[in-house]
Structure formats: structure tokens, C-alpha cells
XYZ file of C-alpha atoms in Angstrom:
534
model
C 17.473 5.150 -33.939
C 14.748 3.555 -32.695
C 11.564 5.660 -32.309
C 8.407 4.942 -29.795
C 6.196 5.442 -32.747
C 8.170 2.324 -34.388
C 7.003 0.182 -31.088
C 4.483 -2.343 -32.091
C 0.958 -1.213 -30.665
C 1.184 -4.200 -28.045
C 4.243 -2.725 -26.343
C 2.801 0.387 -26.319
C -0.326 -0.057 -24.604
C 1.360 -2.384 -22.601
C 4.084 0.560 -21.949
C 1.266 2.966 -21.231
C -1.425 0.932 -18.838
C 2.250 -0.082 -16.546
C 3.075 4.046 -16.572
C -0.241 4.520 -15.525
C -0.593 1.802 -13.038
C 2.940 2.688 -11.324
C 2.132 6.304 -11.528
C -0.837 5.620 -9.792
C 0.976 3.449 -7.120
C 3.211 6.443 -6.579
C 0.713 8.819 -5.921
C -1.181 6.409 -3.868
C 2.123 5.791 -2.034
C 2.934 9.511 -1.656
C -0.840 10.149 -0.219
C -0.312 7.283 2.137
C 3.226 8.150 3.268
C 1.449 11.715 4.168
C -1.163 10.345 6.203
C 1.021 7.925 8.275
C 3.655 10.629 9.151
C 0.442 12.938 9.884
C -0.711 10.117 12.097
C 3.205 9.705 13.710
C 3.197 13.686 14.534
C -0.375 13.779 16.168
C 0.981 10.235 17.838
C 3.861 12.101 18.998
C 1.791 14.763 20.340
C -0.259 13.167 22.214
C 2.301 11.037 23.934
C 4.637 14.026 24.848
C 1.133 15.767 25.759
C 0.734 12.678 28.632
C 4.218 12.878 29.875
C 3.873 16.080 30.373
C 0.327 16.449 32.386
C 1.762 12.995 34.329
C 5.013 14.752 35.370
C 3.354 18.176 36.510
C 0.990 16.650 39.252
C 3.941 13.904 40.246
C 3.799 15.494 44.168
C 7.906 15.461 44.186
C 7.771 18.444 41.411
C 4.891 20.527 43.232
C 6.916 20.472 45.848
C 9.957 21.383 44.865
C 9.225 23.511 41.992
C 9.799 27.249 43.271
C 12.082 26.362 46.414
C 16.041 27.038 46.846
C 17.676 24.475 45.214
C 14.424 22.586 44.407
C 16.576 21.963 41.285
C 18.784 19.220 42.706
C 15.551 17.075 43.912
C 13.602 17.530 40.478
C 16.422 16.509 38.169
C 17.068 13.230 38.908
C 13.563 12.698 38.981
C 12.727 14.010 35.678
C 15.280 12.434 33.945
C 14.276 8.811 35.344
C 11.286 9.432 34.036
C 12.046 10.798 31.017
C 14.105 7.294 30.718
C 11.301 5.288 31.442
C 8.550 7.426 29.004
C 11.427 7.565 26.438
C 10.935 11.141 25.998
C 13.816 13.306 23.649
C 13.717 15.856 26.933
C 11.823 16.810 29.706
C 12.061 20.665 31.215
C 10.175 21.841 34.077
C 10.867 25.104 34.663
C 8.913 28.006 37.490
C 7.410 31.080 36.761
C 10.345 32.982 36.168
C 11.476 30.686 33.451
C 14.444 29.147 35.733
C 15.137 25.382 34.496
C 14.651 23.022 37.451
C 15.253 20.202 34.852
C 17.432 19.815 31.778
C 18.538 16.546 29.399
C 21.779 18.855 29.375
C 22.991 19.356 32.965
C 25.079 22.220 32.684
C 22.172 24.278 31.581
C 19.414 23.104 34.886
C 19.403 26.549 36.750
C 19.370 28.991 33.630
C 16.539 30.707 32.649
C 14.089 29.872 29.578
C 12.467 32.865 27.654
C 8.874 32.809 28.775
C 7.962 34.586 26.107
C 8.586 31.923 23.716
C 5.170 30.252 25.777
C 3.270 32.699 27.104
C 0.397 30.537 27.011
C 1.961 27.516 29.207
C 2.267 30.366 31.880
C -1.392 30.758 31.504
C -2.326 27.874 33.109
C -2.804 26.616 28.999
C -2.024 22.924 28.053
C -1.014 22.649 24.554
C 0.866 21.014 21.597
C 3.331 22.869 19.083
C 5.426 21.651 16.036
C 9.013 22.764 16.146
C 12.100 22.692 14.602
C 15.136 21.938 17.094
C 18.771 20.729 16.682
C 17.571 16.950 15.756
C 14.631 17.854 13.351
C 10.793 18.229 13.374
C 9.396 17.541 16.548
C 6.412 18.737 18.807
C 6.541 20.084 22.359
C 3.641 19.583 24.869
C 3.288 22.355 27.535
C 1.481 21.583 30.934
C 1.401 23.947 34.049
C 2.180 22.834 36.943
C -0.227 23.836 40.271
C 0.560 24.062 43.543
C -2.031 22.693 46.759
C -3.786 26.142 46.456
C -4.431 25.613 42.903
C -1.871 28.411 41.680
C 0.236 27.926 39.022
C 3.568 27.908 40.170
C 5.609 26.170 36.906
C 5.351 24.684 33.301
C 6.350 21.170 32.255
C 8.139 21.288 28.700
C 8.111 17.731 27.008
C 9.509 17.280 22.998
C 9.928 14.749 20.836
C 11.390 13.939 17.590
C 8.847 13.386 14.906
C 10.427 10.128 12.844
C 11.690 11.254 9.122
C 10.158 10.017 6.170
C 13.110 7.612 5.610
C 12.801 6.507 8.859
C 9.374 5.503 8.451
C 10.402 3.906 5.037
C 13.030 2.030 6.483
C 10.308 1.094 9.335
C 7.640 -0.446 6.402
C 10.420 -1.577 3.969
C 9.408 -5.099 3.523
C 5.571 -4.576 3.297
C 6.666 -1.857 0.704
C 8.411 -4.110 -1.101
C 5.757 -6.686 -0.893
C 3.069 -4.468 -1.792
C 5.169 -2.943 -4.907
C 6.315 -6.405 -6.150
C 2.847 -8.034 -6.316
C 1.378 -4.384 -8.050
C 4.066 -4.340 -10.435
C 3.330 -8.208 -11.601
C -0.120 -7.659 -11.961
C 0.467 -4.465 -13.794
C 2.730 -5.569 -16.401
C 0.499 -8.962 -16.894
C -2.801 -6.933 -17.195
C -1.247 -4.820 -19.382
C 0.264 -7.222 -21.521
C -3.446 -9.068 -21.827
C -4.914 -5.641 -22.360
C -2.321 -4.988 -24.999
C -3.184 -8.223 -26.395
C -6.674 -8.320 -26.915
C -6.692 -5.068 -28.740
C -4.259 -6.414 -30.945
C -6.819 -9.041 -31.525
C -9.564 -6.821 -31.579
C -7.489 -4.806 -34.476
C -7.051 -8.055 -36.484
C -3.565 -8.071 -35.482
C -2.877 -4.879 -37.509
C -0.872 -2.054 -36.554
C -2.377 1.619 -36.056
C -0.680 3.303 -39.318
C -1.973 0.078 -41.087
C -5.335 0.696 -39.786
C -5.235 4.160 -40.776
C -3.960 3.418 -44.065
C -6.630 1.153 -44.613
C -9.181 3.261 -43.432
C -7.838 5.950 -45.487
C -7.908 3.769 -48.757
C -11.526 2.755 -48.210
C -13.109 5.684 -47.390
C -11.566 7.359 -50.638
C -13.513 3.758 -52.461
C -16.774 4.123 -50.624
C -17.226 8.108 -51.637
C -15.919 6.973 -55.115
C -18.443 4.166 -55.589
C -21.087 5.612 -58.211
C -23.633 4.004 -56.131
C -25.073 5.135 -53.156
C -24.588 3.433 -49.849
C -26.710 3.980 -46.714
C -25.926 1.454 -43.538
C -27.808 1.939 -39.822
C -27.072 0.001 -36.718
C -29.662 -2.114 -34.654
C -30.862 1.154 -32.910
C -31.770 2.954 -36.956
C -28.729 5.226 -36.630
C -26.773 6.050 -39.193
C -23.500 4.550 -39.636
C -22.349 5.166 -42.798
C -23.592 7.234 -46.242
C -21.238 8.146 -48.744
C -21.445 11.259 -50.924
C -23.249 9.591 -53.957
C -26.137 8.706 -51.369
C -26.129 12.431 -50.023
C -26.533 13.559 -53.672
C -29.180 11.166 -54.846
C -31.390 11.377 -51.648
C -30.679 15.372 -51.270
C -29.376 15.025 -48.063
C -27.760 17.716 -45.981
C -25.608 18.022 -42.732
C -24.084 15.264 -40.374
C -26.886 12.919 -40.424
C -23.794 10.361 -39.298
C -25.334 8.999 -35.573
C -28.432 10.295 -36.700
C -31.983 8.185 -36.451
C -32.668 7.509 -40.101
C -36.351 7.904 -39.720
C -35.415 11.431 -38.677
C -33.149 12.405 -41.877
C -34.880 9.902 -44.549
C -38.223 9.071 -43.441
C -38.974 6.655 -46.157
C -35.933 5.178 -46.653
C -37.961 1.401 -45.989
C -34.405 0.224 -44.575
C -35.491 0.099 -40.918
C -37.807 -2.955 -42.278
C -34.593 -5.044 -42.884
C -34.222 -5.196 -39.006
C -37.496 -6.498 -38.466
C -37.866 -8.946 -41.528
C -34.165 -10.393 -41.001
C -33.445 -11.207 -44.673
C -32.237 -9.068 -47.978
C -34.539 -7.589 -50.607
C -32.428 -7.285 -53.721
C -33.877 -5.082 -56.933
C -36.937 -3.374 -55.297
C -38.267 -0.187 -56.786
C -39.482 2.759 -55.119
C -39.273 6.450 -54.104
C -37.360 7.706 -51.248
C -38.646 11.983 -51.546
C -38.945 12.336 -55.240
C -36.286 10.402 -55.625
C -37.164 6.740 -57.727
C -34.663 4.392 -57.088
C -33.670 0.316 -57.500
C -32.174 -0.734 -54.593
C -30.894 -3.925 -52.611
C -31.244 -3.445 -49.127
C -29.171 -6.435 -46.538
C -28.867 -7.332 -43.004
C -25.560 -6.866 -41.253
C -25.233 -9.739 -38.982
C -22.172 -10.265 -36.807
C -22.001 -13.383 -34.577
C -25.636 -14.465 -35.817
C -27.073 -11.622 -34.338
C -28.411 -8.564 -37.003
C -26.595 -5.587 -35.879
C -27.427 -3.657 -38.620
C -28.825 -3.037 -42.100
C -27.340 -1.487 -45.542
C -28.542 0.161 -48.490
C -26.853 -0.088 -52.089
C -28.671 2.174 -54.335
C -29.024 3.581 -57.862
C -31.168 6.388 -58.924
C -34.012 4.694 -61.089
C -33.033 7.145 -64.112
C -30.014 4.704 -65.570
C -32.196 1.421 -64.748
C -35.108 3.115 -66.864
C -32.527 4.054 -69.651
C -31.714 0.575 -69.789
C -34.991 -0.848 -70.024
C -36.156 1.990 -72.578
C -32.886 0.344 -74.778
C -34.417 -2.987 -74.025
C -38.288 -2.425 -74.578
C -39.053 1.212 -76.093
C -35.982 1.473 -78.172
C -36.028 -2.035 -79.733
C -40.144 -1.177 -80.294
C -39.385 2.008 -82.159
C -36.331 -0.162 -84.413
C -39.103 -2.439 -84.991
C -41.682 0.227 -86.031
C -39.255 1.716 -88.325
C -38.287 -1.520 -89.633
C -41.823 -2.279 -90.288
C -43.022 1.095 -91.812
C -39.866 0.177 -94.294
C -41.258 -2.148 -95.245
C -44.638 -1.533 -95.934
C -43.437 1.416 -97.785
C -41.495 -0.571 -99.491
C -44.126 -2.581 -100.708
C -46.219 0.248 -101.753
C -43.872 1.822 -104.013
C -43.560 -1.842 -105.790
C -47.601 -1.322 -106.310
C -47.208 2.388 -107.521
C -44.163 1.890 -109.998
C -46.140 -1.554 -111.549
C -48.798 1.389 -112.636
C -47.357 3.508 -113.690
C -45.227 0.631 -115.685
C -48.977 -0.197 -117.054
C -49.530 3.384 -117.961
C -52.241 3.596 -115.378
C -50.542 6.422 -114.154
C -54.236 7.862 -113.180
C -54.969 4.494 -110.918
C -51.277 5.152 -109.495
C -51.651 8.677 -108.258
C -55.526 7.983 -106.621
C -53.383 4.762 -104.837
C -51.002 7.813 -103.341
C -53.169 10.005 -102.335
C -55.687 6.681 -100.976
C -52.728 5.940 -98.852
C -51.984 9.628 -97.895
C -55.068 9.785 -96.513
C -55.361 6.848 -94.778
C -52.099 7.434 -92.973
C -52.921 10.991 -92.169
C -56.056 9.616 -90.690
C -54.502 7.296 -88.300
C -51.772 9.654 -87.104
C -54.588 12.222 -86.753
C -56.912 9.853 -84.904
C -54.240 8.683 -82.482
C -52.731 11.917 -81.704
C -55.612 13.282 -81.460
C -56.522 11.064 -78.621
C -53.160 10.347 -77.020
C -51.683 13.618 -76.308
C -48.303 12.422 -75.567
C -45.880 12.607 -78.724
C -43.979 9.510 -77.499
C -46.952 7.056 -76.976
C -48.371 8.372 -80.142
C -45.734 7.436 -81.767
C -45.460 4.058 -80.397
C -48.926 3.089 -81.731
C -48.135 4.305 -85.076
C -45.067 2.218 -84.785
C -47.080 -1.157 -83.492
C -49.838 -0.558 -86.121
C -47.221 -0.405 -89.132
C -45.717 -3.962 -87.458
C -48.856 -5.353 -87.082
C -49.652 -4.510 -90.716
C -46.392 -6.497 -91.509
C -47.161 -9.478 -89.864
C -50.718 -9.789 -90.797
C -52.202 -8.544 -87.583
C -55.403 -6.567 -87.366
C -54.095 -3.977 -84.504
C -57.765 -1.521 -83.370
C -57.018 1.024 -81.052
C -60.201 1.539 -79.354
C -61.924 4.373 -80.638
C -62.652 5.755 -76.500
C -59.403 5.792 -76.090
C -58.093 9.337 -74.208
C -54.529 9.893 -72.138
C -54.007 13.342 -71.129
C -51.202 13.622 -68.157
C -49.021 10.824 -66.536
C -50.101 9.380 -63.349
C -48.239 10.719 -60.636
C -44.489 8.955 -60.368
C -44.799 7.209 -64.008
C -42.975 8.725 -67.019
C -43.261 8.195 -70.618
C -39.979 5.415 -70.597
C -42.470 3.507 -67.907
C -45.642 3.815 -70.387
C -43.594 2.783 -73.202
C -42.429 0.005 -71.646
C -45.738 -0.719 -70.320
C -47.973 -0.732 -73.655
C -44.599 -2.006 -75.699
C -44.407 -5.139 -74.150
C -48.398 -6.223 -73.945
C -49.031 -5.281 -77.301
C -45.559 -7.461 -78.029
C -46.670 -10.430 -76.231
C -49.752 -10.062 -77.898
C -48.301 -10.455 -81.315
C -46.034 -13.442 -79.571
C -49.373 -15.423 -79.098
C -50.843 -14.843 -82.265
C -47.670 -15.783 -83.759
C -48.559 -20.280 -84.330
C -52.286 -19.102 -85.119
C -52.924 -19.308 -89.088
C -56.589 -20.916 -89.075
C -58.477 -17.866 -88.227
C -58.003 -13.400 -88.814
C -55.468 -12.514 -86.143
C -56.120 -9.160 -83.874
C -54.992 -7.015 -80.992
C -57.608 -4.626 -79.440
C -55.520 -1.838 -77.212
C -58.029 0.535 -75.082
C -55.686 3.628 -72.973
C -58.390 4.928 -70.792
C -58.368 7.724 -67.999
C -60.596 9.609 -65.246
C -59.861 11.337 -62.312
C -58.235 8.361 -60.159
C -57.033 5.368 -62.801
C -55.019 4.922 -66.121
C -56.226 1.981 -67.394
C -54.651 0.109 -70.195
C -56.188 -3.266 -71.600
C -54.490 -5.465 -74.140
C -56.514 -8.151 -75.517
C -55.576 -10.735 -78.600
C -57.160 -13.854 -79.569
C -54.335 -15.987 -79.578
C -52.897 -19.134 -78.205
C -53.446 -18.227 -74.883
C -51.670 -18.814 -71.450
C -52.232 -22.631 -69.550
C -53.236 -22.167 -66.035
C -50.355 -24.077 -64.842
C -47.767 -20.932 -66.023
C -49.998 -18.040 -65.668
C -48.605 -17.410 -62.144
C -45.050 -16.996 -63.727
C -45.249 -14.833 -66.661
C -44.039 -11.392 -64.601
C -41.253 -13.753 -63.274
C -38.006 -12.233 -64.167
C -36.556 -14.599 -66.572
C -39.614 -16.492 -67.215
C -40.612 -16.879 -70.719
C -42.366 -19.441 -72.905
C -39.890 -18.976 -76.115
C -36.777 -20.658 -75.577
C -34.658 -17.437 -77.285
C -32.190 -15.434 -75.722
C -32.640 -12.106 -73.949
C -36.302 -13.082 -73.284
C -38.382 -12.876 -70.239
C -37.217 -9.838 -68.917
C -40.350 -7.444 -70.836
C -43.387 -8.743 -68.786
C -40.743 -8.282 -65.631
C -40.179 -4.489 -66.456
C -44.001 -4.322 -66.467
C -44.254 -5.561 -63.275
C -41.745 -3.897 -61.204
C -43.550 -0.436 -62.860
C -46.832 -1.775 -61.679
C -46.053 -2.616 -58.466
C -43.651 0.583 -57.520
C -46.798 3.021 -58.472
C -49.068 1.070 -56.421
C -51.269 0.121 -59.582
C -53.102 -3.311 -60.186
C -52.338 -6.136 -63.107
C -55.243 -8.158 -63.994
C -54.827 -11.192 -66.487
C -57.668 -13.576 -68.168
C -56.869 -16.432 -70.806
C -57.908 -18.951 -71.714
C -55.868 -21.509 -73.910
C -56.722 -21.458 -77.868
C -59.310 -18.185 -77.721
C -56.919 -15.457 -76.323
C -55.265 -13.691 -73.613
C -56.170 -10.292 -71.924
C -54.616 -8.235 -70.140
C -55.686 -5.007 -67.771
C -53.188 -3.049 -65.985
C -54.423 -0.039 -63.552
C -52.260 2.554 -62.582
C -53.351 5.003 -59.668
C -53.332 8.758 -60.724
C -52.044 9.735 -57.501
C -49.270 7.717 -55.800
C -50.078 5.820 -52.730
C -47.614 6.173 -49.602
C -45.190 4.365 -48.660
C -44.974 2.052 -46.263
C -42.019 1.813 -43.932
């Protein structure tokens, strides 16, 4: 069996807009059909109203109305004129209700019930709807006067109102007319209607639609990222639940201004700046995340902007596996090593029986580690930094680099926004580059000063060697993602990091070099984060 909801969507709206336009043809029909047989009634009225006030003051029916046998004059009078006035019947009667005139003969002479119109003996002229032998009709009543002015008869006139049929018979062909032309134009406006949807739809079906709606709303809330999109009035049009749970929000917010739910969102900017901003840092509440924010554009025109987002806390854990991690591998590596080295030098004394010489060489080197670790920690009073520098200074020692940590060195609390991963990553990488330059340079002692130093409204960290330095031609590039001077893979990506931390906490990067004396580098980070723009 073949159901409507089989019916391809064209037929059906084309199905639907024809019900609705003949429907409305009907009713329109039925309204009209009511007003023209109101019309034919008051029509009627009015007619039968004038044959009867014209056949009460004809002079033959004053006159003989009320005399013996008056009935034999008026009777062939009335009915000629009921003849010529084409009236359904014409009865004048006196004012004892005896019938001078009658469209059946046998009945002129009888009496009429007055009471059935006691306001036509009332010298009252009037119209009434009635129901006689043929149908609806109306009767006009007139009185008829005498020379004195005194009522002496009443003047009867009905007519037949025309059926509805009739009348419908009467306007067949303009019905016709009117219906075939409606009914063209109605299936073929349909049919385009019908069409264009279709179109509109990209020639899918409803249940396919819905399907496919179905199917990608279940991806979009699955996607681990979050997704924001606004039309070209900043409402929201979309945000799936991974957005909602990153960004805290709460409620509809759907249709929503997004300056009113996220007020520093910066995706409103995409509007105004027409173009995408891929991999840009920066806190939406106290929420840090890397996002890629891009126009929607639909005919040329930007109707809208979206948001793909991650919160900033698996970007960081990748760069701590790239920069911090790797360091501390390195550190350990290093501090292997030079331990290594130093047990070669204490077992070759005690080999030589100096076993005195060997233990002073212990406890020289206790000492002298306990010293640094003390110093540093003492200063830096983050567990993770300190460690870092203990880890640099080891690698240093390793590759023949004096490393001085300035001895005015102080950190006591992270600037606002900026964790240990991004201070790890920060210091890591400078004091890595460092070594990089000093790296070709054998005719002269090799060192990296570090200074960490903090007041009320800056970090400031400064890494200087005296290396290689950087040509003027490049300096412009080396926070270029990618970038690097040492054709080896997985490089150019540390001085990026450093960078994109920098700029998200509203802090300053200073560079100097100069090429065969050194590089130095200052990097400012505000204790208290600016705002942001929108």
C-alpha cells in the first residue's frame, strides 16, 4: 500500500499549497454565493416593495377597493399588471381582509387573515421573508388610501427569491472560467513552490534530512573539541557540549548575542577583519585556550564566524614533552655523566692508595653541589624551575659551558595566567639556544649568564651568551614557527612556544646581538594580566 508519508516531498507540498488554494477558493466561493443571494433577496424586496406602492395609488383600485363587486373591476387589472411587472402574485385585499385580487381566481372574494399583517392595516409599508408553496420568497405590504386619506385596503405583492442552483446555473460559465484559470495557477505555483524547496533541500528528502541531521549532531557533541559558530548579527548558532564544558557555559545561549553569554570570546572580530586566525592563544574567563577562529561566507558575503577550540591544558602538555621534558632527559643525562666521571677520579685514588685525597674529593664535591642546590633554591622558590637550573648547570658542565646564575636573582609567585609548564618552557629554550650559539665557538671560555628577576609589576628573565650571534637579516624570524638556523629535524618550534607564551600574557621580548660577540635576550612578563581586547 502506498502511504502519503512515502510521497516524495515535491508532491506533497505541491498536494498541500493546491488543498489550500482550492479550499480557499471554496470558501471564497461560499462567502460570495452568500452575498449575491443576500443581494437577490433585498433585490427582490425592493422590486415587489415598488409594485406594490405603484398598484395601491393606481386610481382604478382606490376606487373600487371597498365597493360591491369592486372585485370584478380590480382583477383584471391587477393581473395585467402583475404580467407586465412579472410579479409571482399580486393581492389587494380591503379592510376586512376580502380578496379583491387573486393569481388563483377561484379564491378573489374570500377573506385573508388580517392578523397574519396587522401592520399593513396600519397604514405600515413593509418587506417580509416567507416561505410559500414555491420556496423562499418576500412579500411587500402597501396600504392603500382613499381621497380622504383613510386607509381603506392593503396591496400584497411576493416573489420567489431564486435558489442557489438557480443562481449557479445563472453564473455557470464565469464559474467555470474563474475555477479553471485558479486551479492552473494553483497546481503550477505549487509545483514551482514544491520545486524550489526541493532545491533549497539539496534535492533530499525530509527523513533523509532528518537522518542526516540526526547523524551530525550526535558528531558535533562527540567532537573532543569545542565548537562555537555566530551569525552576521553575533548570535549564536551553534555550540556543542565540549564548548559548554570548557567555557562553563550554562542555559540556551542558542540565538543568544555572544557578547552577552561569552564576553571575551574575540570571535565577533572575525566579522570585522574578514579572514581566519588559526593557533591564537588566549583566555576566554579563566579558561586558556588555542583556538582557530574562521569566517563563514556563503555567496561571497560573511554570514558568519566559527570557533574550533581546545583547552590550552593538552597544548601545554605537549609542549612541556617537547621543551621541559626533553630539558629534564637532558639534565639527567648530563648529571650521569658528570657523575660518571667523578667516580672514575675517586676509584683512580683510591687505586693509588690516596684514599685520604679520595674522600676530601667527596666531600669537596658534596659541598659544592649542596651549595648550588642551596643557592638556587634558595632564591627560586619554585621546586620545578629549581630544578631546571640544576639540570642546565650539570649540561653546561658537560659541554664545557660556564652557566652563572646571577647572584640577584629572586622568583617568588607566577605572574598572573603563566604556570610553571610556561616558565619551563620559557627559561628551557633561551638557555638552549644559548648553548646552540656557543656550540662552533672554541677560540675563547664559553658562558651563559641567566638573571630571573621580580617586583611588584614584571618577571623579568634575561639570557645572555657570548656566542656566534644572530645576523640582522634573520633576527626578525627566529620566533617564526618553524624557523630555525640548524637544518635538524623537529627544530624551530622552541623559540615559537616562547612566543605564543609571551604574547598571550601580554609580556614584552626584547633581543640584542650582534654577530661573533653574543646574543641577549630579555623577556618581560606582566604580573597582572592585561585585558582582553575584543
Amino acid at each position: 500500500m502506498f502511504h502519503l508519508n512515502n510521497w516524495p516531498i515535491r508532491w506533497k507540498i505541491t498536494l498541500l499549497a493546491f488543498g489550500i488554494v482550492l479550499f480557499s477558493l471554496l470558501m471564497a466561493a461560499t462567502i460570495l454565493l452568500g452575498k449575491i443571494s443576500s443581494m437577490k433577496v433585498e433585490e427582490v424586496g425592493q422590486r415587489s416593495l415598488l409594485i406594490a406602492k405603484v398598484t395601491a395609488q393606481m386610481p382604478e383600485v382606490k376606487r373600487a377597493v371597498g365597493l360591491l363587486n369592486g372585485e370584478l373591476r380590480v382583477q383584471p387589472l391587477i393581473e395585467q399588471v402583475r404580467a407586465i411587472y412579472g410579479a409571482d402574485y399580486i393581492v389587494v385585499v380591503d379592510m376586512n381582509g376580502k380578496r379583491f385580487s387573486h393569481p388563483i381566481e377561484s379564491r378573489v372574494g374570500t377573506h385573508f387573515n388580517v392578523n397574519e399583517a396587522k401592520p399593513a392595516f396600519a397604514e405600515h409599508i413593509y418587506v417580509e421573508r416567507v416561505e410559500g408553496r414555491l420556496g423562499e420568497g418576500v412579500r411587500a405590504y402597501a396600504p392603500v388610501m382613499n381621497e380622504e386619506h383613510q386607509q381603506i385596503g392593503v396591496v400584497m405583492v411576493g416573489n420567489t427569491v431564486p435558489h442557489i442552483l438557480t443562481i449557479l446555473e445563472d453564473m455557470s460559465k464565469e464559474i467555470v472560467l474563474i475555477l479553471s484559470l485558479t486551479l492552473c495557477f494553483g497546481i503550477w505555483g505549487s509545483y514551482l513552490l514544491a520545486s524550489h524547496i526541493k532545491q533549497q533541500t539539496f534535492q533530499l528528502e525530509p527523513q533523509e534530512l532528518a537522518r542526516i541531521l540526526d547523524e551530525r549532531t550526535s558528531a558535533f557533541h562527540a567532537i573532543h573539541e569545542g565548537i562555537i559558530a555566530i551569525d552576521d548579527k553575533e548570535r549564536i548558532t551553534v555550540i556543542n557540549d565540549a564548548a559548554r564544558r570548557m567555557l562553563k557555559v550554562k542555559g540556551k545561549a542558542i540565538g543568544e548575542n555572544i557578547r552577552d553569554v561569552i564576553p571575551d570570546t574575540r570571535l565577533p572580530e572575525i566579522l570585522e577583519l574578514g579572514r581566519p586566525i588559526y593557533n591564537q592563544q588566549f583566555y576566554v574567563g579563566d579558561t586558556l585556550i588555542l583556538s582557530n577562529r574562521i569566517p563563514i561566507r556563503v555567496k561571497e558575503k560573511i554570514a558568519g564566524a566559527i570557533a574550533i577550540f581546545q583547552d590550552k591544558t593538552e597544548v601545554t602538555r605537549l609542549a612541556e614533552e617537547l621543551t621541559g621534558v626533553k630539558a629534564f632527559v637532558d639534565a639527567l643525562r648530563a648529571k650521569n655523566h658528570e657523575h660518571s666521571n667523578k667516580l672514575h677520579t675517586i676509584a683512580g685514588l683510591i687505586q693509588l692508595g690516596k684514599e685520604q685525597e679520595a674522600l676530601r674529593y667527596i666531600f669537596q664535591l658534596d659541598e659544592e653541589q649542596e651549595n648550588v642546590a642551596h643557592y638556587i633554591s634558595g632564591r627560586i622558590q619554585d621546586i620545578n624551575l629549581t630544578g631546571l637550573l640544576i639540570g642546565k648547570i650539570s649540561r653546561a658542565k658537560e659541554l664545557d659551558i660556564a652557566l652563572c646564575i646571577d647572584p640577584y636573582s629572586e622568583f617568588r609567585m607566577f605572574p598572573e595566567g603563566v604556570t610553571y609548564h610556561d616558565l619551563v618552557i620559557i627559561i628551557g629554550n633561551l638557555i638552549e639556544n644559548a648553548f646552540d650559539g656557543l656550540s662552533e665557538m672554541n677560540d675563547r671560555e664559553r658562558r651563559v649568564d641567566v638573571s630571573i628577576v621580580q617586583d611588584e609589576s614584571y618577571l623579568t628573565i634575561e639570557v645572555e651568551d657570548n656566542g656566534i650571534g644572530i645576523p640582522e637579516e634573520i633576527r626578525h624570524q627566529i620566533f617564526a614557527k618553524g624557523f630555525s638556523t640548524k637544518q635538524k629535524d623537529e627544530r624551530g618550534i622552541g623559540l615559537y612556544l616562547v612566543s605564543s607564551i609571551v604574547e598571550r600574557s601580554g609580556g614584552e621580548i626584547e633581543v640584542d646581538s650582534m654577530v661573533g660577540y653574543g646574543t641577549w635576550v630579555r623577556v618581560k612578563l606582566p604580573m597582572e594580566r592585561k585585558e582582553e581586547t575584543t
